Each structure stands twice: as C-alpha cells, then as structure tokens.
PDB file of C-alpha atoms in Angstrom:
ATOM      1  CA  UNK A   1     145.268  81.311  40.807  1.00 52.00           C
ATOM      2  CA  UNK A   2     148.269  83.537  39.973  1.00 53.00           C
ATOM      3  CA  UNK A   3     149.230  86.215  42.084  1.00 52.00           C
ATOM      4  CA  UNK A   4     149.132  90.251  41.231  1.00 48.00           C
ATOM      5  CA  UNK A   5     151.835  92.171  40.447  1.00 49.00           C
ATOM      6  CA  UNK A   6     150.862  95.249  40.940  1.00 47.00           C
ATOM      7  CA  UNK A   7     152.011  95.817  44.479  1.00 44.00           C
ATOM      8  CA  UNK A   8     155.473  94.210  43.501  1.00 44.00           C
ATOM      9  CA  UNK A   9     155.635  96.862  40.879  1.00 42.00           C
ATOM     10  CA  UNK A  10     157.949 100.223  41.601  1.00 44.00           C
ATOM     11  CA  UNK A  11     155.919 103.247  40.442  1.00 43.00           C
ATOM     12  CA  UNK A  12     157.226 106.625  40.526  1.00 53.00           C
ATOM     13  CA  UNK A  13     154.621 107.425  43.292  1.00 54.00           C
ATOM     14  CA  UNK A  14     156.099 104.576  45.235  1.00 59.00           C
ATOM     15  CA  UNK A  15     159.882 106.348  45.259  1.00 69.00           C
ATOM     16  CA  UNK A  16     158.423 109.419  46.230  1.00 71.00           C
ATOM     17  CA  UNK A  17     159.077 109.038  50.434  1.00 76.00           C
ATOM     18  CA  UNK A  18     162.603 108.019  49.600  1.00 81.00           C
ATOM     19  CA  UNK A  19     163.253 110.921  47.676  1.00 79.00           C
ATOM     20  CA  UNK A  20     161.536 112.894  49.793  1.00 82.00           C
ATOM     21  CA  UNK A  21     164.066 112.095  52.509  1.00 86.00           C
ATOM     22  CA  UNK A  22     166.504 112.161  50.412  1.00 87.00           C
ATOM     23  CA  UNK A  23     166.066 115.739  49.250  1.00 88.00           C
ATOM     24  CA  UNK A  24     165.602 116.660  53.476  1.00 90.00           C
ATOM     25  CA  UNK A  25     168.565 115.185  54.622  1.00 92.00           C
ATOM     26  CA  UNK A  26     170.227 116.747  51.837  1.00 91.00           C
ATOM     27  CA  UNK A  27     168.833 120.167  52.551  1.00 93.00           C
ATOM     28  CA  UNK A  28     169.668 119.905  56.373  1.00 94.00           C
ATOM     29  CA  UNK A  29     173.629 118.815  55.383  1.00 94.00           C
ATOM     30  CA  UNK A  30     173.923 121.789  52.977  1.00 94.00           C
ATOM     31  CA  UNK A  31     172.518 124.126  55.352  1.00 95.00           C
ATOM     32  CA  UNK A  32     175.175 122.534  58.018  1.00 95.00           C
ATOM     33  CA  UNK A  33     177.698 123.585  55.598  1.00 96.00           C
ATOM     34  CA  UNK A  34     176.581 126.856  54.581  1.00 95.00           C
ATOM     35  CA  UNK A  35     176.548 127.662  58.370  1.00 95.00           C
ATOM     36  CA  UNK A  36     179.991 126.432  59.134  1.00 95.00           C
ATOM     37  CA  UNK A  37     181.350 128.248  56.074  1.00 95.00           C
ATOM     38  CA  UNK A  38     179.327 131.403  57.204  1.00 94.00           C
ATOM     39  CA  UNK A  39     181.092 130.838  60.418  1.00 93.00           C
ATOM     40  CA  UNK A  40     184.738 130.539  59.519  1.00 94.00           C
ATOM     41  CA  UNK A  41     184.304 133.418  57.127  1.00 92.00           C
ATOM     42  CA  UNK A  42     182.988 135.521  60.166  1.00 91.00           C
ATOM     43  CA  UNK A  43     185.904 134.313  62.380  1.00 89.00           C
ATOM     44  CA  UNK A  44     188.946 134.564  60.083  1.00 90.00           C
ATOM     45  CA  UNK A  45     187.801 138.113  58.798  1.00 89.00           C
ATOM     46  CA  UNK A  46     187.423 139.131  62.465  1.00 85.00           C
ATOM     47  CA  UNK A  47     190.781 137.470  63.304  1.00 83.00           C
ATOM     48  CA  UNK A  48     192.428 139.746  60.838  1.00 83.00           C
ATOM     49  CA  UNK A  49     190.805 142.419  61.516  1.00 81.00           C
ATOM     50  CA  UNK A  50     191.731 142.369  65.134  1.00 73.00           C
ATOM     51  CA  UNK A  51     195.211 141.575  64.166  1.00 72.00           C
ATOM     52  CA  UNK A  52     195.014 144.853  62.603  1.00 71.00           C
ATOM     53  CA  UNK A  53     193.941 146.796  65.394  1.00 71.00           C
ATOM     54  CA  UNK A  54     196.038 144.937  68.044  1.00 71.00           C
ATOM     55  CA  UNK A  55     193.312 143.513  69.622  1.00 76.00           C
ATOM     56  CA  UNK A  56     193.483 140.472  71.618  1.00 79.00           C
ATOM     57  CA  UNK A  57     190.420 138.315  71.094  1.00 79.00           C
ATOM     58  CA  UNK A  58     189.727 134.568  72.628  1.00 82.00           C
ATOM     59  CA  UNK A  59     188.878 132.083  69.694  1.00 83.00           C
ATOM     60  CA  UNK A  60     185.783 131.036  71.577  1.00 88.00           C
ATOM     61  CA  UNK A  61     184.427 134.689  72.280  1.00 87.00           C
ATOM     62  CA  UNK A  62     184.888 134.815  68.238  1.00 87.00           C
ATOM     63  CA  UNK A  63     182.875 131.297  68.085  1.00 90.00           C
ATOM     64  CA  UNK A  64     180.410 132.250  70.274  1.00 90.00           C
ATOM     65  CA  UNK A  65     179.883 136.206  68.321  1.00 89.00           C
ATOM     66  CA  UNK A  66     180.394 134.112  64.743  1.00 90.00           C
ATOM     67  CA  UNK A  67     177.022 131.780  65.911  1.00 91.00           C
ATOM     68  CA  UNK A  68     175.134 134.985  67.755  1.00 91.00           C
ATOM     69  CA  UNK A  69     175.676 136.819  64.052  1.00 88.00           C
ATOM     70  CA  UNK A  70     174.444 133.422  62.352  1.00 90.00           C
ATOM     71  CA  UNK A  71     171.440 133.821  63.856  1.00 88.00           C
ATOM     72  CA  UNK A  72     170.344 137.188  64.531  1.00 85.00           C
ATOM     73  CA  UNK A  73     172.140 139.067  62.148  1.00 83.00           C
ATOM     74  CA  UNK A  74     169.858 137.070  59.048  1.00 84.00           C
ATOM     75  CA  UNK A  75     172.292 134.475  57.676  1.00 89.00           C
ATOM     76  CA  UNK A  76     170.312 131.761  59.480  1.00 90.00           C
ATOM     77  CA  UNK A  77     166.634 133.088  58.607  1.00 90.00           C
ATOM     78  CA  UNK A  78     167.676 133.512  55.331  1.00 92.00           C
ATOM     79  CA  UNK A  79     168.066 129.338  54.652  1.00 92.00           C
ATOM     80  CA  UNK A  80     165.070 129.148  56.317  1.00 91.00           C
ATOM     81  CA  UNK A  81     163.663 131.452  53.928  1.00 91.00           C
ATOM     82  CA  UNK A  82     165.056 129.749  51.200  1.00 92.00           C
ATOM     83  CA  UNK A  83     163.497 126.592  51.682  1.00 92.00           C
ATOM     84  CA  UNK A  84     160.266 126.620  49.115  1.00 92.00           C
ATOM     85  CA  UNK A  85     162.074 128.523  46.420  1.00 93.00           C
ATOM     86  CA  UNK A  86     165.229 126.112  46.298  1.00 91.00           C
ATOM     87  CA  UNK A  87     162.706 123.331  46.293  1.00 90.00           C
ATOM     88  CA  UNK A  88     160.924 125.299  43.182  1.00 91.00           C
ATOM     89  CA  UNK A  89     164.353 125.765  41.476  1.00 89.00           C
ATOM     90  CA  UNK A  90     165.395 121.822  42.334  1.00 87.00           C
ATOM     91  CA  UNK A  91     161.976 121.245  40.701  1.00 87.00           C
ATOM     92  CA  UNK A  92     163.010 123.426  37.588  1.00 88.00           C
ATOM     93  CA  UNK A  93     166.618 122.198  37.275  1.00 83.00           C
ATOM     94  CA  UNK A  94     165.018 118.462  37.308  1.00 81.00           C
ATOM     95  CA  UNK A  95     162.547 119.458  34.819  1.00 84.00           C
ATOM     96  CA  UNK A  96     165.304 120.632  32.532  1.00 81.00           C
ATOM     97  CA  UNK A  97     167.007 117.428  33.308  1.00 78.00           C
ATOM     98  CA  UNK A  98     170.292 120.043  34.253  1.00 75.00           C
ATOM     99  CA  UNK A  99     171.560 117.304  36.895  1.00 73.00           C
ATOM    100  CA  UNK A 100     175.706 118.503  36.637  1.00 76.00           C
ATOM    101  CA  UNK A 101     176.916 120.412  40.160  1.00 79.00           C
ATOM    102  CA  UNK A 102     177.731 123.751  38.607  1.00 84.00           C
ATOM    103  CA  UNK A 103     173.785 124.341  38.310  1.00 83.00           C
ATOM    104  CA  UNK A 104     172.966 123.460  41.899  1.00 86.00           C
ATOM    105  CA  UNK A 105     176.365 125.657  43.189  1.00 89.00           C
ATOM    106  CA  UNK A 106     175.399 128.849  41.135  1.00 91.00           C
ATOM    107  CA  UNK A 107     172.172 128.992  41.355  1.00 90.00           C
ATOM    108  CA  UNK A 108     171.890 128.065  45.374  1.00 92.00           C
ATOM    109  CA  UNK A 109     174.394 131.053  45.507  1.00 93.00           C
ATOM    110  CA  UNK A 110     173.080 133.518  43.989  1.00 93.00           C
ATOM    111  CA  UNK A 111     169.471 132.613  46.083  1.00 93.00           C
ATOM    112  CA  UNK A 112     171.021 132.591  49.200  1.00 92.00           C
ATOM    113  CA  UNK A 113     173.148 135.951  48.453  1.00 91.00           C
ATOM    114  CA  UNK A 114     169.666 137.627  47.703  1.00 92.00           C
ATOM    115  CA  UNK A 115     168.076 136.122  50.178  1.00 92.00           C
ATOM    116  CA  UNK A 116     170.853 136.787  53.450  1.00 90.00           C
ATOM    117  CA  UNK A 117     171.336 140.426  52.190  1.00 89.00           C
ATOM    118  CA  UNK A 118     167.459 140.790  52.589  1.00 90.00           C
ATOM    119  CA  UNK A 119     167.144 139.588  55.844  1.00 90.00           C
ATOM    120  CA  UNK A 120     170.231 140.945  56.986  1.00 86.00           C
ATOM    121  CA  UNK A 121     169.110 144.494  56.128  1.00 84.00           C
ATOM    122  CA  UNK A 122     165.725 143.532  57.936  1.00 84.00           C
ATOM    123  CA  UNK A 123     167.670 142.480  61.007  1.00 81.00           C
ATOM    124  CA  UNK A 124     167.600 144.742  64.395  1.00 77.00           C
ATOM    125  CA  UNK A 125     170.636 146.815  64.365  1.00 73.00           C
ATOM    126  CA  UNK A 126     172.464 148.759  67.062  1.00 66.00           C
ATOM    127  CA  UNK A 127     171.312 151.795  68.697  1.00 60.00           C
ATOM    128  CA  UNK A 128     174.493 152.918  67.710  1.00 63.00           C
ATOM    129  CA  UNK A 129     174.037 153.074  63.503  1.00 69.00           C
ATOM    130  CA  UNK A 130     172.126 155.518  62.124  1.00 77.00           C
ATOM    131  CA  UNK A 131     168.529 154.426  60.955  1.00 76.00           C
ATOM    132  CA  UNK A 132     168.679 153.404  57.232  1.00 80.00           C
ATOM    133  CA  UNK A 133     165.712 152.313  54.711  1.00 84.00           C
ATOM    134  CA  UNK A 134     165.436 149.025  53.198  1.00 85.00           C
ATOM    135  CA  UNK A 135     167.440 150.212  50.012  1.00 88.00           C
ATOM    136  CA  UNK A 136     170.320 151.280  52.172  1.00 88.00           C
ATOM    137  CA  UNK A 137     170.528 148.143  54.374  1.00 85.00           C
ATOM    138  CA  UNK A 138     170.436 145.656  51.148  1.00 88.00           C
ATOM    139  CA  UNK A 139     173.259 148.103  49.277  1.00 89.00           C
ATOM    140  CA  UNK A 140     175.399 147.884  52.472  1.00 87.00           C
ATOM    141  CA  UNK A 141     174.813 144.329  53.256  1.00 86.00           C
ATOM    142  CA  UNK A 142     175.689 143.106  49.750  1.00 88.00           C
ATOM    143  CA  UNK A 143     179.261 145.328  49.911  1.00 88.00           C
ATOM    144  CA  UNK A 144     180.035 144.096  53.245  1.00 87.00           C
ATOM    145  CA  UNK A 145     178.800 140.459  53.057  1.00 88.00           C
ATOM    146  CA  UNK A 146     177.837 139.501  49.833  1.00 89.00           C
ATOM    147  CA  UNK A 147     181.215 137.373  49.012  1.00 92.00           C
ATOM    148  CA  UNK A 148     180.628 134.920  51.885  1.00 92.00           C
ATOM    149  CA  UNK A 149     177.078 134.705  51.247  1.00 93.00           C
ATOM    150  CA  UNK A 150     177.856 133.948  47.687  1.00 94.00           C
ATOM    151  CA  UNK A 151     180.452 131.319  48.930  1.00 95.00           C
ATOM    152  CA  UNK A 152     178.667 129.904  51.290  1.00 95.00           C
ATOM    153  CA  UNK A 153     175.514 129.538  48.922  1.00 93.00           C
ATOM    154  CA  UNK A 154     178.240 127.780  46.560  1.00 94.00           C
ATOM    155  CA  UNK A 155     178.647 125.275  49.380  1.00 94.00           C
ATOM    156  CA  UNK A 156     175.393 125.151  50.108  1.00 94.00           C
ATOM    157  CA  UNK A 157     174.615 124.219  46.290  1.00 92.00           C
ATOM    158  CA  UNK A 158     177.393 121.893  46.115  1.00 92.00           C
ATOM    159  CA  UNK A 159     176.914 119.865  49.445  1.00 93.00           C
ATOM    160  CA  UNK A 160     173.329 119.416  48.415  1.00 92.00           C
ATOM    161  CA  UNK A 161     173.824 118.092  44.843  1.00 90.00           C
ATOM    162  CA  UNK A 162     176.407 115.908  46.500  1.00 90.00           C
ATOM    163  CA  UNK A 163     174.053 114.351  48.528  1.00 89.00           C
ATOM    164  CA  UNK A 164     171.277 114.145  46.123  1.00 85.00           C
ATOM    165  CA  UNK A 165     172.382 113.510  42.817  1.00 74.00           C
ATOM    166  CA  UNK A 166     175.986 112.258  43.369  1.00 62.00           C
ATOM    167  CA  UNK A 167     174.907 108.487  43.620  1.00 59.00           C
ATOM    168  CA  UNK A 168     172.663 108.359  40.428  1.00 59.00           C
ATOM    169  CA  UNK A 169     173.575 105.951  38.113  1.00 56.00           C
ATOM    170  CA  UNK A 170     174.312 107.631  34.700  1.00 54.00           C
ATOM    171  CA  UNK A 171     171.464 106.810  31.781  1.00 56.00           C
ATOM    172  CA  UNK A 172     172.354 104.430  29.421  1.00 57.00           C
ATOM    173  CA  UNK A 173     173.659 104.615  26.587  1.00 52.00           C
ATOM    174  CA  UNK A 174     176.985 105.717  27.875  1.00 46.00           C
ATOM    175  CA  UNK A 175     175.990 109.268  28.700  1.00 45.00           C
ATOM    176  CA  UNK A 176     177.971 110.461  31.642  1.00 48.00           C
ATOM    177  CA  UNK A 177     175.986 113.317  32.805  1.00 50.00           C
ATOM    178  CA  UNK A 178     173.232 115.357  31.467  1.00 51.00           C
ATOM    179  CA  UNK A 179     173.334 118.839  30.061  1.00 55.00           C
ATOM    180  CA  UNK A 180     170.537 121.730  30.263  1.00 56.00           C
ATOM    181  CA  UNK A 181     169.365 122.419  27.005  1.00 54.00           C
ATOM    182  CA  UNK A 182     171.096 125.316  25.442  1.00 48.00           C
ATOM    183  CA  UNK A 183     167.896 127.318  24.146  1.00 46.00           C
ATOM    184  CA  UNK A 184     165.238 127.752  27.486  1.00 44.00           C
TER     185      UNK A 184
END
C-alpha cells in the first residue's frame, strides 16, 4: 500500500503560522526602531535647544523625559493604534504584489504621522496651556512634530520590510523585484 502525500504537501494554509510570526516579529522590531528614532529625535532637539538657552541638562534626565514623552505624550499609543490598519495596508501592498521598500517606508510614514499627531492632540496636556479643540491640537502637533513622526514612520516602514520581505527569493524568470502596477 503506498503512502499519502497529502500531509507531506506545503499548502499555503500550512505557511500561514510562519508568516504569521514572521510579520509579528517584524512589527515588534520596527516599532523598536520607530521608538528609538522617536527618542533620539526628542533628545538631540532638546539638546540644542538647551544649548540655546544655556541650560545645563543631564543626558539621562533627557533619556528618562525622551521615554516619559514616548509614552504619554501619544507617540507610543499611536503604533499601537496602528496595528490593524498597517496589517490592512501590508494586505493591500501584497495584493498589488508592490513588494520594493519605498512602498512599505512611505506609506508606514505617512500612517504613523496621522496617526501620532492624533493621539498626541488627544493626550493630557499641562495645566499650564490653554485648552484647545481637537482641530487645534492636530494643526499644532503636525507643525511641531510631524518631521520625526514622518521619519520615524520611514524607519518604521523600512525596518519592517527588512525583516519581512528582505529574504524572499526573487521570482523566476530573472525578475529582481516586483513593481505596483502603474494604473490602480
């Protein structure tokens, strides 16, 4: 009697925990990286600007406010935030077959710049600043930190496509990477 196949056999469902875990470790390293760009940004901009007023500031007092402001001020809720639609937008790129790093870099950016300037303007705020509506907030929180969200969503796209899609072999036929279409 010959033996079956079929359990021998790799099916698409059969990839699907792998890739799963794939797609989770790689969302956990880009978040990593989003935070510790979100971080530096905070530290050197505060470095300067206390260079500026002569004021004398420890490195780890600027550590310790850079990871406070990570998490309260809406940076850190935000990736949270951001974890279904990136997942829908992964989904899309794949359908699209748009596999190439500038896809994942731009679009994670522009996500996580919406996103942080959101919950940033939803964040408690000092007794000391006047109250502000929603509008406000999101107009203020995109002029003051829009360009490291946008960076750091650039990392974020870029670590994650690294860890994801950097290892897949090419498809034959000498193809070295695959385009989006250029009509949607």
């Amino acid at each position: 009697m010959k033996p079956s196949t079929a359990s021998h056999t790799a099916t698409p469902a059969g990839n699907a925990a792998p890739r799963l875990a794939r797609s989770v470790f790689a969302y956990i390293a880009a978040v990593v990286a989003a935070s510790a760009i979100f971080v530096v940004w905070f530290c050197v901009r505060n470095a300067f600007t206390d260079a500026a007023y002569h004021i004398n500031v420890s490195a780890k007092f600027q550590l310790g406010l850079a990871l406070v402001f990570l998490v309260v001020n809406g940076f850190l809720p935000a990736l949270i935030l951001m974890a279904l639609p990136w997942a829908m937008l992964v989904a899309w790129l794949n359908f699209l077959k748009c596999t190439f790093w500038p896809h994942f870099s731009l679009l994670a950016a522009v996500l996580l710049a919406l996103l942080a300037c959101a919950t940033t303007s939803l964040a408690p705020e000092p007794l000391f600043i006047e109250t502000q509506t929603f509008t406000q907030a999101y107009v203020t929180a995109i002029a003051r930190q829009g360009p490291c969200f946008f960076v750091a969503g650039a990392g974020f796209g870029l670590v994650y496509w690294m860890a994801v899609r950097r290892r897949e072999k090419p498809p034959r036929g000498g193809a070295t990477r695959q385009e989006c279409p250029t009509s949607i």
